[in-house]
XYZ file of N, CA and C in Angstrom:
312
model
N 16.733 21.377 -5.906
C 15.617 21.440 -4.989
C 14.292 21.333 -5.738
N 14.181 21.972 -6.867
C 12.939 21.920 -7.628
C 12.676 20.510 -8.123
N 13.706 19.788 -8.564
C 13.497 18.432 -9.057
C 13.053 17.495 -7.939
N 13.524 17.683 -6.728
C 13.097 16.853 -5.597
C 11.624 17.092 -5.293
N 11.184 18.335 -5.358
C 9.774 18.628 -5.108
C 8.906 18.050 -6.215
N 9.347 18.187 -7.442
C 8.585 17.644 -8.559
C 8.514 16.128 -8.466
N 9.603 15.498 -8.068
C 9.622 14.044 -7.931
C 8.632 13.602 -6.849
N 8.591 14.290 -5.721
C 7.649 13.965 -4.654
C 6.212 14.116 -5.112
N 5.938 15.120 -5.893
C 4.594 15.324 -6.414
C 4.228 14.208 -7.378
N 5.158 13.824 -8.229
C 4.879 12.763 -9.192
C 4.594 11.445 -8.483
N 5.321 11.136 -7.437
C 5.093 9.887 -6.719
C 3.737 9.884 -6.028
N 3.354 10.990 -5.431
C 2.080 11.027 -4.729
C 0.893 11.071 -5.691
N 1.130 11.426 -6.942
C 0.045 11.479 -7.908
C -0.512 10.088 -8.202
N 0.272 9.021 -7.965
C -0.190 7.658 -8.205
C -1.092 7.146 -7.094
N -1.053 7.755 -5.954
C -1.895 7.342 -4.835
C -3.293 7.907 -5.017
N -4.273 7.161 -4.566
C -5.647 7.647 -4.624
C -6.345 7.289 -3.324
N -7.180 8.182 -2.888
C -7.978 7.934 -1.690
C -9.432 7.790 -2.150
N -10.030 6.677 -1.795
C -11.401 6.392 -2.187
C -12.284 6.415 -0.952
N -13.514 6.811 -1.130
C -14.446 6.761 -0.011
C -15.815 6.306 -0.491
N -16.547 5.719 0.440
C -17.909 5.270 0.189
C -18.704 5.587 1.447
N -19.964 5.949 1.261
C -20.782 6.283 2.427
C -22.111 5.540 2.373
N -22.709 5.454 3.528
C -24.069 4.940 3.657
C -24.722 5.809 4.711
N -25.645 6.644 4.303
C -26.211 7.682 5.171
C -25.042 8.504 5.714
N -24.902 8.669 7.018
C -23.798 9.460 7.578
C -22.545 8.621 7.831
N -22.629 7.305 7.704
C -21.486 6.403 7.928
C -20.575 6.439 6.697
N -19.281 6.199 6.910
C -18.376 6.232 5.766
C -17.155 5.341 5.986
N -16.484 5.058 4.879
C -15.214 4.342 4.903
C -14.301 4.968 3.860
N -13.005 4.990 4.142
C -12.019 5.505 3.193
C -10.926 4.455 2.994
N -10.248 4.520 1.844
C -9.173 3.584 1.516
C -8.091 4.338 0.754
N -6.846 4.125 1.123
C -5.703 4.763 0.470
C -4.953 3.708 -0.337
N -4.956 3.840 -1.674
C -4.315 2.829 -2.525
C -2.796 2.817 -2.412
N -2.194 3.865 -1.877
C -0.732 3.895 -1.800
C -0.189 2.952 -0.724
N -0.979 2.682 0.312
C -0.476 1.829 1.387
C -1.497 0.821 1.905
N -2.700 0.796 1.362
C -3.716 -0.176 1.761
C -4.433 0.146 3.061
N -4.202 1.339 3.606
C -4.823 1.708 4.879
C -6.282 2.080 4.661
N -7.146 1.569 5.539
C -8.554 1.913 5.456
C -9.085 2.331 6.820
N -10.223 3.021 6.788
C -10.898 3.459 8.002
C -12.395 3.296 7.782
N -13.093 2.790 8.789
C -14.545 2.650 8.726
C -15.144 3.340 9.950
N -16.132 4.221 9.718
C -16.663 5.064 10.791
C -18.181 4.981 10.888
N -18.654 4.636 12.066
C -20.080 4.619 12.389
C -20.419 5.990 12.960
N -21.198 6.758 12.242
C -21.493 8.137 12.636
C -22.933 8.332 13.114
N -23.698 7.252 13.210
C -25.101 7.372 13.584
C -25.394 6.632 14.881
N -26.097 7.258 15.773
C -26.494 6.638 17.031
C -27.832 5.926 16.840
N -27.813 4.878 16.004
C -29.049 4.170 15.671
C -29.032 2.703 16.096
N -27.962 2.275 16.773
C -27.866 0.888 17.222
C -27.498 -0.098 16.128
N -27.228 0.383 14.928
C -26.850 -0.495 13.810
C -25.365 -0.318 13.538
N -24.611 -1.393 13.588
C -23.181 -1.325 13.332
C -22.869 -1.166 11.864
N -21.665 -0.729 11.571
C -21.192 -0.654 10.195
C -19.886 -1.431 10.079
N -19.634 -1.961 8.890
C -18.399 -2.696 8.647
C -18.037 -2.613 7.175
N -16.793 -2.936 6.861
C -16.360 -3.058 5.474
C -15.851 -4.467 5.238
N -15.924 -4.893 4.001
C -15.218 -6.086 3.546
C -14.691 -5.781 2.158
N -13.706 -6.554 1.721
C -13.030 -6.288 0.452
C -13.224 -7.457 -0.502
N -13.272 -7.140 -1.807
C -13.561 -8.127 -2.843
C -12.595 -7.997 -4.008
N -12.270 -9.138 -4.602
C -11.471 -9.134 -5.836
C -12.378 -9.042 -7.056
N -13.588 -9.586 -6.966
C -14.568 -9.482 -8.042
C -15.864 -8.941 -7.447
N -16.641 -8.223 -8.254
C -17.860 -7.603 -7.762
C -18.825 -8.670 -7.249
N -19.326 -8.467 -6.047
C -20.292 -9.384 -5.460
C -19.696 -10.476 -4.598
N -18.382 -10.653 -4.643
C -17.759 -11.690 -3.811
C -17.357 -11.113 -2.458
N -17.095 -11.985 -1.493
C -16.597 -11.591 -0.167
C -15.276 -12.315 0.033
N -14.187 -11.583 -0.182
C -12.870 -12.200 -0.111
C -12.141 -11.955 1.198
N -12.704 -11.141 2.076
C -12.100 -10.922 3.388
C -13.192 -11.040 4.441
N -12.784 -11.030 5.675
C -13.739 -10.946 6.768
C -14.274 -9.535 6.877
N -15.042 -9.299 7.917
C -15.626 -7.983 8.144
C -14.746 -7.189 9.103
N -14.541 -5.923 8.785
C -13.791 -5.004 9.634
C -14.745 -3.892 10.049
N -14.989 -3.754 11.341
C -15.988 -2.795 11.795
C -15.427 -1.689 12.654
N -16.321 -0.807 13.026
C -16.039 0.268 13.981
C -16.484 -0.279 15.334
N -15.556 -0.809 16.102
C -15.883 -1.592 17.294
C -16.569 -0.812 18.408
N -16.442 0.500 18.431
C -17.082 1.262 19.502
C -18.365 1.949 19.037
N -18.895 1.521 17.913
C -20.137 2.102 17.409
C -19.976 3.569 17.087
N -20.975 4.356 17.422
C -20.965 5.767 17.047
C -20.184 6.646 18.016
N -19.521 6.053 19.004
C -18.668 6.843 19.892
C -17.457 7.339 19.099
N -16.681 8.234 19.699
C -15.525 8.803 19.009
C -14.538 7.748 18.533
N -13.899 8.007 17.424
C -12.915 7.085 16.851
C -13.553 6.172 15.829
N -12.720 5.596 14.994
C -13.174 4.719 13.918
C -12.345 3.442 13.928
N -12.828 2.411 13.231
C -12.033 1.208 13.038
C -11.104 1.405 11.861
N -9.951 0.757 11.871
C -9.037 0.886 10.742
C -8.135 -0.327 10.647
N -7.431 -0.431 9.538
C -6.503 -1.534 9.298
C -5.836 -1.360 7.948
N -5.170 -2.414 7.505
C -4.476 -2.389 6.226
C -4.738 -3.687 5.472
N -5.166 -3.593 4.232
C -5.318 -4.736 3.330
C -4.880 -4.288 1.939
N -4.373 -5.204 1.145
C -3.978 -4.881 -0.229
C -4.433 -6.002 -1.159
N -4.488 -5.695 -2.446
C -4.779 -6.695 -3.460
C -6.247 -6.866 -3.794
N -7.078 -5.916 -3.435
C -8.514 -6.034 -3.683
C -8.996 -4.930 -4.607
N -10.091 -5.210 -5.320
C -10.616 -4.255 -6.297
C -11.798 -3.451 -5.764
N -12.547 -3.995 -4.816
C -13.743 -3.324 -4.296
C -13.713 -3.232 -2.778
N -14.184 -2.111 -2.249
C -14.422 -1.958 -0.826
C -15.926 -1.793 -0.655
N -16.495 -2.543 0.256
C -17.935 -2.565 0.462
C -18.250 -2.112 1.888
N -19.022 -1.057 2.037
C -19.440 -0.542 3.344
C -20.860 -1.008 3.593
N -21.073 -1.664 4.737
C -22.386 -2.236 5.031
C -22.916 -1.751 6.368
N -24.233 -1.646 6.439
C -24.943 -1.353 7.682
C -25.572 -2.664 8.131
N -25.307 -3.037 9.377
C -25.790 -4.284 9.944
C -27.226 -4.107 10.425
N -28.150 -4.543 9.607
C -29.572 -4.427 9.939
C -30.067 -5.789 10.423
N -31.146 -5.800 11.146
C -31.710 -7.049 11.639
C -32.292 -7.841 10.474
N -31.767 -9.038 10.235
C -32.262 -9.889 9.167
C -31.548 -9.738 7.832
N -30.953 -8.599 7.562
C -30.205 -8.384 6.312
C -29.263 -7.206 6.491
N -28.285 -7.114 5.632
C -27.344 -5.994 5.635
C -27.489 -5.236 4.320
N -27.322 -3.936 4.380
C -27.364 -3.114 3.182
C -25.970 -2.551 2.949
N -25.488 -2.639 1.701
C -24.108 -2.263 1.406
C -24.012 -1.321 0.207
N -22.998 -0.490 0.208
C -22.588 0.322 -0.935
C -21.138 -0.026 -1.228
N -20.742 0.021 -2.489
C -19.394 -0.369 -2.891
C -18.695 0.748 -3.639
N -17.354 0.682 -3.619
C -16.542 1.596 -4.403
C -15.422 0.774 -5.044
N -15.059 1.111 -6.281
C -13.970 0.453 -6.986
C -12.660 1.113 -6.571
N -11.678 0.302 -6.190
C -10.376 0.801 -5.741
C -9.401 0.775 -6.901
N -9.086 1.938 -7.441
C -8.124 2.036 -8.527
C -7.007 2.977 -8.091
N -5.775 2.657 -8.483
C -4.662 3.542 -8.074
C -4.723 4.898 -8.717
């Protein structure tokens, strides 16, 4: 029984959960299964979204947003094979983004 518990702990130690925020908005990513969540937490009329990159500064995926804005619930999905997650605020004329490096 002890070895089974230790084995479960060792396997979960390789997983990492990363998060990035912009003001009160945030996104999280789980490296063990590629699941992500993006949450718009501000009632400011500006949407938030994430995109994923293999190299810093590139855009290798489309945008994944929180489709209901700041109402309850968040947007989510699954992607794998990327090094950076970028959380952006959709501003008029330009977008502002923060990034996090995804390492296991």
